[in-house]
Amino acid sequence: MPTADLPTADLMQDTTETDFSEQGRLLFAGPCDFIFASAKASDLPPIGPPEVAFAGRSNVGKSSLLNALTNRKTLARVSNTPGRTQQLNFFALGGAPDAERLRLVDMPGYGYAAVGKEKVANWSQLMRDYLKGRASLARVFVLVDGRRGVKPLDEEMFDLLDQSAVSYQAILTKHDELKRAERDEVLAATMKALAKRPAAFPELIFTSAQSGEGIAELRAAIARLIAERNA
Ligand SMILES: Nc1nc2c(ncn2[C@@H]2O[C@H](COP(=O)(O)OP(=O)(O)O)[C@@H](O)[C@H]2O)c(=O)[nH]1
Ligand SMILES: [Mg+2]
């Protein structure tokens, strides 16, 4: 963008106008290390750099997306077995501990059929406690299966986030599985489901771990978030 004829004020860090794709690429090109697992909120890692968390139903494609985002094959494997101990898994980007710039938090999936009442209660407690007290949490990305759209369990997640007043943004997954008209339909329906929700960020990102669709966009969105927090 030519900047020569812009007034000086517009040359100052205006994050709404800046293109963050290069920052996003660089952010995820560096090291990414597993640093911590929390099974209860009394056992969280000390507050560090900004955190972005990823939530969604089991099978929504969360592990695949985290791997695509970080260019790794097995980053999210640690949390991959449904019904296993439910925990928040923390990953440090940029080189832990000294050069750490961002943390990714892999939240336990929900809606896995074989999970009993007790586990659901544990899940709720862990999520509530983490969401309520985490000053460094910049945003929760809620993954929604592009083939299914927003389901009641997703609505419950949105409710929890609205109650916790934590900024969140929906990400549609499995873009490659859908025809164009189906994409338009699920995009419109998801936008509608989020329209009146106070803590929802009014933009969607449609992704595919398979084709890479939306991955650069998601990296850029995260880079923008960090820049805005540090501004
Ligand atoms: N076609 C397609 N399949 C996907 C995509 N992402 C995940 N999947 C498939 O969806 C299933 C669940 O994926 P996984 O990442 O394990 O989901 P998680 O339970 O949310 O961690 C697996 O069979 C994946 O291969 C995608 O972008 N496109
Ligand atoms: Mg998984």
Short mmCIF file of C-alpha atoms and ligand atoms in Angstrom, two decimals:
data_model
loop_
_atom_site.label_atom_id
_atom_site.label_comp_id
_atom_site.label_asym_id
_atom_site.label_seq_id
_atom_site.Cartn_x
_atom_site.Cartn_y
_atom_site.Cartn_z
CA MET A 1 0.00 0.00 0.00
CA PRO A 2 1.46 3.43 -0.91
CA THR A 3 1.84 5.43 2.26
CA ALA A 4 3.31 8.66 0.86
CA ASP A 5 0.06 10.64 0.73
CA LEU A 6 -1.31 9.43 4.05
CA PRO A 7 -1.41 11.88 6.95
CA THR A 8 1.16 11.14 9.67
CA ALA A 9 -1.38 9.80 12.16
CA ASP A 10 -2.21 6.96 9.78
CA LEU A 11 1.42 5.91 9.66
CA MET A 12 1.38 5.06 13.33
CA GLN A 13 0.77 1.45 14.31
CA ASP A 14 -2.73 0.99 12.98
CA THR A 15 -3.43 -2.68 13.46
CA THR A 16 -6.70 -2.55 11.54
CA GLU A 17 -4.88 -1.60 8.35
CA THR A 18 -1.75 -3.68 8.68
CA ASP A 19 -1.43 -6.97 6.86
CA PHE A 20 -0.23 -9.51 9.37
CA SER A 21 0.40 -12.45 7.07
CA GLU A 22 4.18 -12.13 7.20
CA GLN A 23 4.21 -11.72 11.00
CA GLY A 24 1.90 -14.71 11.20
CA ARG A 25 4.16 -16.82 9.04
CA LEU A 26 7.22 -15.90 11.10
CA LEU A 27 5.44 -16.49 14.38
CA PHE A 28 4.70 -20.07 13.44
CA ALA A 29 7.95 -20.76 11.62
CA GLY A 30 9.98 -20.88 14.83
CA PRO A 31 10.14 -23.45 17.59
CA CYS A 32 6.99 -24.75 19.23
CA ASP A 33 7.40 -26.75 22.41
CA PHE A 34 5.03 -28.59 24.67
CA ILE A 35 5.51 -26.98 28.07
CA PHE A 36 2.71 -27.93 30.43
CA ALA A 37 -0.41 -30.02 30.99
CA SER A 38 -3.06 -28.94 33.49
CA ALA A 39 -5.72 -31.32 34.71
CA LYS A 40 -6.98 -28.79 37.25
CA ALA A 41 -7.05 -25.03 37.41
CA SER A 42 -5.00 -24.93 40.60
CA ASP A 43 -2.16 -26.33 38.53
CA LEU A 44 -1.74 -23.89 35.65
CA PRO A 45 1.60 -22.68 34.33
CA PRO A 46 2.60 -19.23 35.63
CA ILE A 47 1.26 -16.36 33.56
CA GLY A 48 3.53 -15.66 30.60
CA PRO A 49 3.01 -14.31 27.09
CA PRO A 50 -0.46 -14.06 25.52
CA GLU A 51 -2.37 -17.32 25.14
CA VAL A 52 -4.78 -18.39 22.44
CA ALA A 53 -6.83 -21.48 23.18
CA PHE A 54 -8.51 -23.96 20.84
CA ALA A 55 -11.78 -25.66 21.73
CA GLY A 56 -14.23 -27.85 19.88
CA ARG A 57 -16.13 -31.09 19.75
CA SER A 58 -14.17 -34.30 19.50
CA ASN A 59 -13.48 -35.05 15.86
CA VAL A 60 -13.94 -31.46 14.74
CA GLY A 61 -10.35 -31.50 13.46
CA LYS A 62 -8.61 -29.69 16.32
CA SER A 63 -5.48 -31.82 16.41
CA SER A 64 -5.19 -31.64 12.63
CA LEU A 65 -5.59 -27.87 12.66
CA LEU A 66 -2.99 -27.36 15.41
CA ASN A 67 -0.56 -29.52 13.46
CA ALA A 68 -1.22 -27.58 10.24
CA LEU A 69 -0.89 -24.26 12.04
CA THR A 70 2.49 -25.17 13.53
CA ASN A 71 3.75 -27.17 10.54
CA ARG A 72 4.10 -30.32 12.57
CA LYS A 73 2.90 -33.83 12.21
CA THR A 74 2.36 -34.75 15.83
CA LEU A 75 2.18 -31.62 17.92
CA ALA A 76 -1.27 -32.34 19.25
CA ARG A 77 -0.89 -36.08 19.64
CA VAL A 78 -0.47 -35.73 23.37
CA SER A 79 -4.15 -34.83 23.63
CA ASN A 80 -5.38 -37.05 20.89
CA THR A 81 -7.01 -39.96 22.67
CA PRO A 82 -10.69 -39.27 23.34
CA GLY A 83 -11.78 -39.96 26.91
CA ARG A 84 -8.25 -39.85 28.24
CA THR A 85 -7.49 -37.61 31.22
CA GLN A 86 -8.86 -34.25 30.29
CA GLN A 87 -6.32 -31.53 30.44
CA LEU A 88 -5.25 -28.22 29.02
CA ASN A 89 -2.06 -28.67 27.01
CA PHE A 90 0.19 -25.64 26.69
CA PHE A 91 2.61 -25.10 23.83
CA ALA A 92 5.19 -22.30 23.72
CA LEU A 93 5.93 -20.57 20.44
CA GLY A 94 9.15 -18.76 19.71
CA GLY A 95 11.39 -20.81 21.98
CA ALA A 96 10.62 -21.48 25.63
CA PRO A 97 11.35 -20.07 28.09
CA ASP A 98 13.39 -17.00 27.07
CA ALA A 99 12.08 -16.12 23.64
CA GLU A 100 8.52 -17.26 24.24
CA ARG A 101 6.10 -15.01 22.35
CA LEU A 102 2.82 -16.84 22.44
CA ARG A 103 1.23 -19.91 23.92
CA LEU A 104 -1.21 -22.21 22.24
CA VAL A 105 -3.59 -23.98 24.57
CA ASP A 106 -5.17 -27.19 23.38
CA MET A 107 -8.42 -27.55 25.32
CA PRO A 108 -10.00 -30.94 25.91
CA GLY A 109 -12.59 -31.79 23.26
CA TYR A 110 -16.23 -32.15 24.21
CA GLY A 111 -19.10 -34.33 23.13
CA TYR A 112 -17.27 -37.63 23.06
CA ALA A 113 -20.05 -40.18 23.57
CA ALA A 114 -18.23 -42.53 25.94
CA VAL A 115 -17.36 -39.81 28.47
CA GLY A 116 -19.32 -40.23 31.71
CA LYS A 117 -21.00 -37.64 33.92
CA GLU A 118 -18.04 -37.30 36.22
CA LYS A 119 -15.71 -36.46 33.34
CA VAL A 120 -18.16 -33.94 31.96
CA ALA A 121 -18.25 -32.29 35.41
CA ASN A 122 -14.45 -32.25 35.55
CA TRP A 123 -14.31 -30.79 32.08
CA SER A 124 -16.75 -27.99 33.01
CA GLN A 125 -14.86 -27.16 36.18
CA LEU A 126 -11.50 -27.02 34.45
CA MET A 127 -12.82 -24.89 31.60
CA ARG A 128 -14.71 -22.51 33.89
CA ASP A 129 -11.75 -22.01 36.22
CA TYR A 130 -9.29 -21.45 33.41
CA LEU A 131 -11.58 -19.08 31.49
CA LYS A 132 -12.47 -17.05 34.54
CA GLY A 133 -9.03 -16.32 35.88
CA ARG A 134 -6.61 -16.19 32.99
CA ALA A 135 -5.46 -12.63 32.41
CA SER A 136 -3.13 -13.64 29.59
CA LEU A 137 -5.84 -15.42 27.58
CA ALA A 138 -6.25 -13.32 24.43
CA ARG A 139 -8.84 -15.37 22.58
CA VAL A 140 -10.49 -18.75 22.39
CA PHE A 141 -10.93 -20.18 18.92
CA VAL A 142 -13.94 -22.45 18.83
CA LEU A 143 -13.74 -24.96 16.02
CA VAL A 144 -17.00 -25.86 14.31
CA ASP A 145 -17.20 -28.75 11.89
CA GLY A 146 -17.92 -27.28 8.45
CA ARG A 147 -19.93 -30.34 7.48
CA ARG A 148 -22.19 -30.14 10.53
CA GLY A 149 -22.46 -26.47 11.40
CA VAL A 150 -23.21 -25.18 14.89
CA LYS A 151 -24.70 -27.89 17.12
CA PRO A 152 -26.20 -27.58 20.63
CA LEU A 153 -22.87 -28.48 22.26
CA ASP A 154 -21.19 -25.68 20.33
CA GLU A 155 -23.89 -23.30 21.55
CA GLU A 156 -23.12 -24.44 25.11
CA MET A 157 -19.48 -23.61 24.54
CA PHE A 158 -20.46 -20.15 23.24
CA ASP A 159 -22.66 -19.71 26.36
CA LEU A 160 -19.76 -20.56 28.63
CA LEU A 161 -17.49 -18.10 26.84
CA ASP A 162 -20.11 -15.33 26.91
CA GLN A 163 -20.60 -15.93 30.65
CA SER A 164 -16.84 -15.83 31.19
CA ALA A 165 -16.57 -12.68 29.06
CA VAL A 166 -13.66 -14.18 27.14
CA SER A 167 -13.20 -13.04 23.55
CA TYR A 168 -13.80 -15.90 21.14
CA GLN A 169 -13.90 -16.54 17.43
CA ALA A 170 -15.33 -19.45 15.50
CA ILE A 171 -13.27 -21.40 13.01
CA LEU A 172 -14.99 -23.64 10.51
CA THR A 173 -13.06 -26.80 9.68
CA LYS A 174 -12.88 -29.27 6.78
CA HIS A 175 -13.34 -26.67 4.04
CA ASP A 176 -12.08 -29.24 1.50
CA GLU A 177 -15.06 -31.52 2.15
CA LEU A 178 -17.65 -29.01 1.03
CA LYS A 179 -18.98 -27.65 -2.23
CA ARG A 180 -19.12 -23.93 -2.70
CA ALA A 181 -22.85 -23.59 -2.02
CA GLU A 182 -22.49 -25.68 1.14
CA ARG A 183 -19.69 -23.43 2.34
CA ASP A 184 -21.80 -20.33 1.80
CA GLU A 185 -24.65 -21.95 3.68
CA VAL A 186 -22.61 -22.99 6.72
CA LEU A 187 -20.84 -19.62 6.80
CA ALA A 188 -24.14 -17.74 6.84
CA ALA A 189 -25.69 -20.03 9.46
CA THR A 190 -22.64 -19.76 11.71
CA MET A 191 -22.51 -15.98 11.41
CA LYS A 192 -26.16 -15.93 12.36
CA ALA A 193 -25.61 -18.18 15.38
CA LEU A 194 -22.92 -15.78 16.63
CA ALA A 195 -24.49 -12.46 15.69
CA LYS A 196 -26.12 -11.64 19.03
CA ARG A 197 -23.42 -13.11 21.23
CA PRO A 198 -21.64 -10.42 23.23
CA ALA A 199 -18.14 -11.92 23.39
CA ALA A 200 -18.00 -13.37 19.86
CA PHE A 201 -15.60 -11.81 17.36
CA PRO A 202 -17.67 -11.06 14.25
CA GLU A 203 -15.42 -12.76 11.72
CA LEU A 204 -15.13 -16.39 10.75
CA ILE A 205 -12.17 -18.25 9.36
CA PHE A 206 -12.85 -21.27 7.16
CA THR A 207 -9.99 -23.74 7.31
CA SER A 208 -8.81 -27.06 6.03
CA ALA A 209 -5.93 -28.98 7.51
CA GLN A 210 -5.97 -30.99 4.29
CA SER A 211 -5.72 -28.24 1.66
CA GLY A 212 -4.22 -25.54 3.88
CA GLU A 213 -7.16 -23.23 3.26
CA GLY A 214 -7.39 -20.49 5.90
CA ILE A 215 -4.22 -21.51 7.73
CA ALA A 216 -2.22 -18.42 6.75
CA GLU A 217 -5.25 -16.30 7.56
CA LEU A 218 -5.49 -17.85 11.03
CA ARG A 219 -1.79 -17.29 11.65
CA ALA A 220 -2.23 -13.65 10.62
CA ALA A 221 -5.25 -13.25 12.91
CA ILE A 222 -3.19 -14.54 15.83
CA ALA A 223 -0.23 -12.28 14.96
CA ARG A 224 -2.62 -9.33 14.85
CA LEU A 225 -4.02 -10.23 18.27
CA ILE A 226 -0.56 -10.26 19.80
CA ALA A 227 0.38 -6.96 18.16
CA GLU A 228 -2.80 -5.37 19.52
CA ARG A 229 -2.13 -6.69 23.01
CA ASN A 230 1.43 -5.43 22.99
CA ALA A 231 0.48 -2.05 21.49
N1 LIG B 1 -11.20 -33.81 4.93
C1 LIG B 1 -10.71 -33.34 6.07
N2 LIG B 1 -10.66 -34.14 7.14
C2 LIG B 1 -10.15 -33.62 8.29
C3 LIG B 1 -9.67 -32.30 8.36
N3 LIG B 1 -9.23 -32.10 9.63
C4 LIG B 1 -9.43 -33.24 10.30
N4 LIG B 1 -9.99 -34.18 9.49
C5 LIG B 1 -10.34 -35.56 9.86
O1 LIG B 1 -11.29 -35.53 10.93
C6 LIG B 1 -11.01 -36.54 11.87
C7 LIG B 1 -10.77 -35.94 13.25
O2 LIG B 1 -9.61 -35.15 13.20
P1 LIG B 1 -8.78 -34.76 14.50
O3 LIG B 1 -7.81 -33.71 14.09
O4 LIG B 1 -8.24 -35.95 15.18
O5 LIG B 1 -9.95 -34.12 15.39
P2 LIG B 1 -10.00 -33.76 16.94
O6 LIG B 1 -10.70 -34.88 17.62
O7 LIG B 1 -10.81 -32.51 16.98
O8 LIG B 1 -8.59 -33.55 17.40
C8 LIG B 1 -9.80 -37.30 11.34
O9 LIG B 1 -10.26 -38.42 10.63
C9 LIG B 1 -9.14 -36.30 10.41
O10 LIG B 1 -8.41 -36.90 9.38
C10 LIG B 1 -9.72 -31.48 7.18
O11 LIG B 1 -9.34 -30.31 7.14
N5 LIG B 1 -10.26 -32.07 6.07
MG MG B 2 -7.60 -34.29 18.97
#
